Amino acid sequence: MVEGLIGVSILLPCIAGLLCYLIKSSGARSAIIVTTGVALTISALMLFKIGPCTYTPQTILGLDVNLLITAADFGLLFIILGIAFKLGNPLVILLTLLQIVPLAYFELKMAPHVQVSPAFYIDRLALIMNLIISIVGSLVCIFGIKYMRDHEHHLHLKKSRQPRFFFFLVLFLGAMNGLVFSNNLLWLYFFWEVTTFCSFMLIGHDRTEIAVRNATRALWMNMTGGVAFVAAIIAIYYKTQSVEYLSLQTLINHSPELTGFLMLPLALLCFAGFTKSAQVPFQSWLCGAMVAPTPVSALLHSSTMVKAGVYLVVRLAPGFQGTYLSTMVATFGAFTFVTASALAVNMSNGKKILAYSTIANLGLIIACAGINTPAAIIAAILLIIFHAVSKGLLFLCVGTIEHAIGSRDIEDMRGLYNSMPAVSRITIIGILTMMLPPFGALMSKWMAIEAAANIPWVVVMVALGSGLTVLFWARWAGLFVSGPQLKQQEVTKESALKATLLTMFRGFYPNAKWNDSPSIKVPLVLLATGAIVLSMAVPWIYTILVEPVVTSYRPGLFVEPFTTGAFGLTSGVGAFYVLPVFLVSILAYLLAVLASKKGGHRVISAPYMCGEHYHDPTQPKFRSHMNSWRDYLAGNVYLHEFIGEEKISYWINILSLIILIVMFGEVVR
């Protein structure tokens, strides 16, 4: 049973992706994608029901699995090398050779025929990641069915590129499942590089100049992490003279006398995780990835790629607990959290806000891994779960809105609630789940701040970053419900309460501009519902999913940082009452609905511009000097003059590099 479920999780997406590439019928391709998504979801749920397990496959079709992985690894690296020569990019060529040559020397000379048992170690953390990848990732792929048809229609393509697109999109899921299951570091490295290659191909999918440029940047930055990964593997063997420590579980549970020897390889692996999760100074590859079609952005941010980086750092946390490296990882993550949050405040591009928000939240997860207490690890895992669902939802919403209005600028979404109430409402739900109580993302930040109390500079950065996130989320949510009132015939007559229920449980809204395709509606509604339900179920998620992970990290030493009750979680210094706050929120919403009914007709007033306004307040004009009509622009303040991306990114990158140099300087010494 276990063998079959692991095969479904890893091999089925590979086979389905290949079929998507070979089959030209869009209907058959859609059926394959939906069927694969359902199969992955069922497989993930069944694996979770079985619980922690291990497995070491020996052969596939009569061929040794280790040899297959090795051959596939070198084959992939040579494909990337060929692409690098085609691009004419010396940096990518160099970084690829810096992996091929040392890896060949290691596998052929230093440690040929490495056998690690078990090859797959599936504990609670791997099961959580498998659920995220298989469920959220599948919904993103299903969303892509109709989205990519519309996308290619907008581009006026004569020949569809969807077969190639869905090959890499679906393959991504199998690679990620293989990555989180792998205990053999060489196997983990192979799946790691597959995700790098898939992201490169997907970011550059549209083949425009900017798409190719950003895909190339993503490739070389992640290949930098690949070089660090190979160096870590060689360093582990060199320092221990044993292939035993190429087992991830053996590495993180090493004996105390080896702690000093293993700090360098652990730091190198953390560095690989930093590049993959787009931490500063590597944030530009993820921001550049926003040129890709929306399903790519959603998949990169929610369930694949960047989650691989934080997964690795959280997985390694027991191996460097109580060390200098742990403190530096916490500092680095907190610095990324506050700086990326500040950059998000500066953005009006919706996808860039989401990108910097993702970078910030991943930084917070890494900071929690560095703080490395039970409370911090719990916060990190909960944040991985809630961020995956909410951020996947928000990217799909922005993609839907962009197709409808032709813009991803949040200023163009002002008053969008009037014309697209369903999508606007779901987007607002996604935003609120990222910033307000009683939702899980805020609860995770509360846990992180409490856990960071013993590292003063970290707690200051986490608190400041949390405040900045509220600023850019609240500003965005407010835009949807602001703006001029529509003409009477354009306004739907359903009540706000009925509209919300229709949106959540029927997935549409009368008279709204809403895509009728189930592949668009179903993922949005399921993710929005999931974001709410998961937050309501926090006490049970903590008890059933997360607490066993931390208990297994420190068997016999675990001190429960939080206690669960009927209403929420409590700790020694505070409480987070989930269900009572939900009830208060529902009551507040109902009161707001009643107040809006009594509010009467709204009066539209334009900003005062020291002159007579144009008779139509929806047209921003005023009478200026010489009796002339002048246009004006009214919008939010983005603090460009203080924290503009072009002003502070350079200094952020310099400071982050200094932190990394200090980190490596100490572990090398």
mmCIF file of C-alpha atoms in Angstrom, residues 494-503:
data_model
loop_
_atom_site.group_PDB
_atom_site.id
_atom_site.type_symbol
_atom_site.label_atom_id
_atom_site.label_comp_id
_atom_site.label_asym_id
_atom_site.label_seq_id
_atom_site.Cartn_x
_atom_site.Cartn_y
_atom_site.Cartn_z
ATOM 1 C CA GLU A 494 -29.075 40.988 -3.366
ATOM 2 C CA SER A 495 -28.116 41.774 0.213
ATOM 3 C CA ALA A 496 -24.492 41.639 1.243
ATOM 4 C CA LEU A 497 -25.170 38.645 3.487
ATOM 5 C CA LYS A 498 -26.903 36.692 0.726
ATOM 6 C CA ALA A 499 -24.155 37.644 -1.688
ATOM 7 C CA THR A 500 -21.493 36.252 0.615
ATOM 8 C CA LEU A 501 -23.339 32.973 1.083
ATOM 9 C CA LEU A 502 -23.874 32.657 -2.665
ATOM 10 C CA THR A 503 -20.204 33.258 -3.304
#
